[in-house]
Each structure stands twice: as structure tokens, then as C-alpha cells.
CSV table of C-alpha atoms in Angstrom, one decimal:
chain,number,residue,atom,x,y,z
A,137,MET,CA,-143.9,-13.6,-124.3
A,138,ALA,CA,-143.9,-11.5,-121.1
A,139,ARG,CA,-142.2,-13.0,-118.1
A,140,PHE,CA,-143.9,-12.6,-114.7
A,141,ARG,CA,-142.3,-13.0,-111.4
A,142,LYS,CA,-144.3,-14.8,-108.7
A,143,LEU,CA,-145.3,-12.4,-106.0
A,144,ILE,CA,-145.3,-13.9,-102.5
A,145,VAL,CA,-147.3,-11.9,-100.0
A,146,LEU,CA,-146.2,-12.5,-96.4
A,147,PRO,CA,-147.7,-11.1,-93.2
A,148,VAL,CA,-146.1,-7.9,-92.1
A,149,ILE,CA,-144.0,-8.2,-88.9
A,150,THR,CA,-145.2,-5.4,-86.6
A,151,ALA,CA,-143.0,-3.0,-84.7
A,152,LEU,CA,-143.8,-5.0,-81.5
A,153,ALA,CA,-142.3,-8.2,-83.0
A,154,ILE,CA,-139.3,-6.4,-84.4
A,155,SER,CA,-138.6,-4.6,-81.1
A,156,ALA,CA,-138.8,-7.9,-79.3
A,157,MET,CA,-136.0,-9.3,-81.4
A,158,PRO,CA,-132.5,-8.9,-79.8
A,159,PRO,CA,-130.0,-7.2,-82.1
A,160,SER,CA,-128.0,-10.4,-82.5
A,161,VAL,CA,-130.9,-12.0,-84.5
A,162,SER,CA,-129.9,-9.9,-87.5
A,163,HIS,CA,-126.5,-11.5,-87.4
A,164,GLY,CA,-128.0,-15.0,-88.0
A,165,GLU,CA,-128.0,-16.3,-84.4
A,166,ASN,CA,-131.3,-17.9,-83.4
A,167,ARG,CA,-132.3,-16.0,-80.3
A,168,TYR,CA,-135.3,-16.0,-78.0
A,169,VAL,CA,-137.8,-13.3,-78.9
A,170,GLY,CA,-140.6,-13.9,-76.4
A,171,SER,CA,-144.2,-15.1,-76.9
A,172,ASP,CA,-145.5,-11.6,-77.8
A,173,ALA,CA,-143.6,-12.0,-81.1
A,174,CYS,CA,-145.7,-15.0,-82.0
A,175,ASN,CA,-149.0,-13.2,-81.7
A,176,ASP,CA,-148.9,-11.4,-85.0
A,177,CYS,CA,-148.9,-14.6,-87.1
A,178,HIS,CA,-150.4,-17.0,-84.6
A,179,PRO,CA,-153.1,-15.0,-82.7
A,180,THR,CA,-155.4,-18.0,-81.9
A,181,GLU,CA,-152.6,-20.1,-80.5
A,182,TYR,CA,-151.2,-17.1,-78.6
A,183,LYS,CA,-154.5,-16.2,-77.1
A,184,ASN,CA,-155.1,-19.9,-76.0
A,185,PHE,CA,-151.6,-20.1,-74.6
A,186,ILE,CA,-151.9,-16.9,-72.6
A,187,THR,CA,-155.4,-17.8,-71.4
A,188,TYR,CA,-155.2,-21.5,-70.6
A,189,ALA,CA,-151.5,-22.6,-70.3
A,190,LYS,CA,-150.4,-22.4,-66.7
A,191,LYS,CA,-146.8,-22.2,-67.8
A,192,SER,CA,-147.4,-18.9,-69.5
A,193,LYS,CA,-147.7,-17.5,-65.9
A,194,SER,CA,-145.1,-19.7,-64.4
A,195,PHE,CA,-142.8,-16.9,-63.3
A,196,LEU,CA,-145.5,-15.9,-60.7
A,197,GLY,CA,-144.6,-19.1,-58.8
A,198,ILE,CA,-141.0,-17.9,-58.4
A,199,GLN,CA,-142.2,-14.5,-57.3
A,200,LYS,CA,-144.5,-16.1,-54.7
A,201,MET,CA,-141.7,-18.3,-53.4
A,202,LYS,CA,-139.0,-15.6,-53.6
A,203,LYS,CA,-139.0,-14.8,-49.9
A,204,ASP,CA,-138.3,-18.4,-49.0
A,205,LEU,CA,-135.6,-19.0,-51.6
A,206,THR,CA,-131.9,-18.2,-51.7
A,207,GLU,CA,-130.6,-16.5,-54.9
A,208,LYS,CA,-129.1,-19.9,-56.0
A,209,GLU,CA,-132.4,-21.7,-55.4
A,210,MET,CA,-134.3,-19.1,-57.3
A,211,LYS,CA,-131.9,-19.4,-60.3
A,212,ASN,CA,-132.5,-23.2,-60.3
A,213,CYS,CA,-136.2,-22.4,-60.8
A,214,TYR,CA,-135.4,-20.2,-63.8
A,215,SER,CA,-134.6,-23.2,-66.1
A,216,CYS,CA,-138.3,-24.3,-66.1
A,217,HIS,CA,-140.1,-21.1,-65.1
A,218,THR,CA,-138.6,-18.8,-67.8
A,219,THR,CA,-137.8,-18.9,-71.5
A,220,GLY,CA,-134.3,-19.9,-72.5
A,221,TYR,CA,-132.5,-19.4,-69.2
A,222,GLY,CA,-128.8,-20.3,-69.5
A,223,LYS,CA,-129.0,-20.3,-73.3
A,224,PRO,CA,-127.8,-17.6,-75.8
A,225,GLY,CA,-130.4,-14.8,-75.8
A,226,GLY,CA,-132.5,-16.5,-73.1
A,227,PHE,CA,-133.8,-15.1,-69.9
A,228,GLU,CA,-131.3,-13.3,-67.7
A,229,SER,CA,-133.3,-11.4,-65.2
A,230,PRO,CA,-136.7,-9.7,-64.8
A,231,GLU,CA,-135.0,-6.4,-65.4
A,232,LYS,CA,-132.9,-7.3,-68.4
A,233,THR,CA,-135.2,-9.7,-70.2
A,234,PRO,CA,-138.8,-9.1,-69.0
A,235,HIS,CA,-140.2,-10.5,-72.3
A,236,LEU,CA,-138.8,-13.9,-71.3
A,237,LYS,CA,-140.4,-14.2,-67.9
A,238,GLY,CA,-142.6,-17.3,-67.8
A,239,ALA,CA,-142.3,-20.4,-69.8
A,240,GLY,CA,-143.3,-19.1,-73.2
A,241,CYS,CA,-143.9,-20.6,-76.6
A,242,GLU,CA,-140.2,-20.9,-77.3
A,243,VAL,CA,-139.7,-23.3,-74.3
A,244,CYS,CA,-141.4,-26.0,-76.5
A,245,HIS,CA,-140.8,-24.7,-80.0
A,246,GLY,CA,-137.3,-23.4,-79.5
A,247,PRO,CA,-135.8,-20.0,-80.1
A,248,GLY,CA,-137.9,-18.0,-82.6
A,249,GLY,CA,-135.6,-15.3,-83.8
A,250,ILE,CA,-134.9,-16.8,-87.2
A,251,HIS,CA,-138.5,-18.0,-87.6
A,252,VAL,CA,-139.9,-14.6,-86.9
A,253,LYS,CA,-137.7,-13.2,-89.7
A,254,SER,CA,-138.1,-16.0,-92.2
A,255,MET,CA,-141.7,-17.1,-91.4
A,256,SER,CA,-140.6,-20.6,-92.4
A,257,ARG,CA,-141.8,-23.7,-90.6
A,258,ARG,CA,-138.3,-25.1,-91.1
A,259,ASP,CA,-137.0,-22.5,-88.6
A,260,ILE,CA,-139.0,-23.6,-85.6
A,261,LYS,CA,-139.8,-26.8,-83.9
A,262,THR,CA,-143.3,-27.9,-85.0
A,263,ARG,CA,-143.6,-31.4,-83.6
A,264,ILE,CA,-143.7,-31.5,-79.8
A,265,GLY,CA,-143.8,-34.7,-77.9
A,266,ILE,CA,-143.9,-35.9,-74.3
A,267,LYS,CA,-140.0,-36.0,-74.2
A,268,ASP,CA,-140.1,-32.2,-74.7
A,269,CYS,CA,-142.4,-31.9,-71.6
A,270,GLU,CA,-140.1,-34.1,-69.5
A,271,VAL,CA,-137.3,-31.6,-69.6
A,272,CYS,CA,-139.1,-29.8,-66.8
A,273,HIS,CA,-141.9,-32.2,-65.9
A,274,ILE,CA,-139.7,-34.8,-64.3
A,275,ALA,CA,-141.3,-37.4,-62.1
A,276,GLU,CA,-140.1,-35.7,-58.9
A,277,ARG,CA,-141.7,-32.3,-59.9
A,278,VAL,CA,-144.8,-33.9,-61.2
A,279,SER,CA,-145.3,-35.7,-57.9
A,280,ALA,CA,-144.4,-32.6,-55.7
A,281,PHE,CA,-146.6,-30.2,-57.6
A,282,ARG,CA,-149.3,-32.6,-58.7
A,283,TYR,CA,-148.8,-31.7,-62.3
A,284,LYS,CA,-150.2,-33.8,-65.2
A,285,PRO,CA,-148.1,-32.6,-68.1
A,286,MET,CA,-150.0,-32.2,-71.3
A,287,VAL,CA,-148.2,-32.1,-74.6
A,288,HIS,CA,-149.6,-28.7,-75.5
A,289,GLY,CA,-150.5,-27.2,-72.2
A,290,GLY,CA,-153.9,-26.2,-73.6
A,291,ALA,CA,-152.3,-23.9,-76.1
A,292,HIS,CA,-153.0,-25.7,-79.4
């Protein structure tokens, strides 16, 4: 009796997704890869996010306010207007980590480095709740900017 191995066909990670992965991902650390890396496997969600979610363009707010902010004030904005600021592999500066400008997919779903390689749901946060939104959408900010946080920001 012939033995057959089960062949699993997975989507191919394009060069864009691989190039978006910091080198440390290959060493097992879960790092931020940027929303563009999500597009290959999640094109509908990515398109909706880029098109409808204001947070995908949130870095523009910092740029508009830049002239009125000190360097320290601007860095305070980074935690909510960029992806992974202050965390391993997260946003550092527009020059060093341009792929992490804006509040991308990984702000809600967590770092995607391992998920992009494994393509496993276990390696990314899939259940998002209002508590996740409240990290940035605190009452003071909601009132000041008239935001009405939505769990998925129009992305899903």
C-alpha cells in the first residue's frame, strides 16, 4: 500500500512582504512588519482599511501639527499615530521605519512578523474588542477630537 504525504498549499509570500520583515523576525522575535505585508493574504481587509479607516492615515495629523509641537510632544503622539512606537521592532522615525507610519493593522492585531511567516491564526490577535480601542481612544482624546471609536475602524 502506497503512503501519500498530505500536501498543504499555502499562499506565496511576495518579495514585498519579505522585504518588509525586519531581519530579527527570522530569529523568532515577533516584530512589526507594516500593513503592506498584510495585503498579500488579506487584500479585501487591507483595501478597506486603507480606504476607510482614518487611523491608516493618522501620521498626517502629526505632520500637520509638527510646526506647533516640540520634539517631546511629537513623540507623545507617536504611541497612537504610528505602529509599535516604543516596542521592539516598532516605529522609530519616518526615516528609519517609514512602513510603520500611521496606525496600521498591527496596532489592533499585534506584531505580524511571526504570523506573516507561519500564516497561522494562532500567531496574530484575531479577536478585537473595545478595550483594544481604549488604549488610544481614551475619554479625553475622544472628547477633544470628537472621535467615536469603532471596534474595526471600517476595516473589516
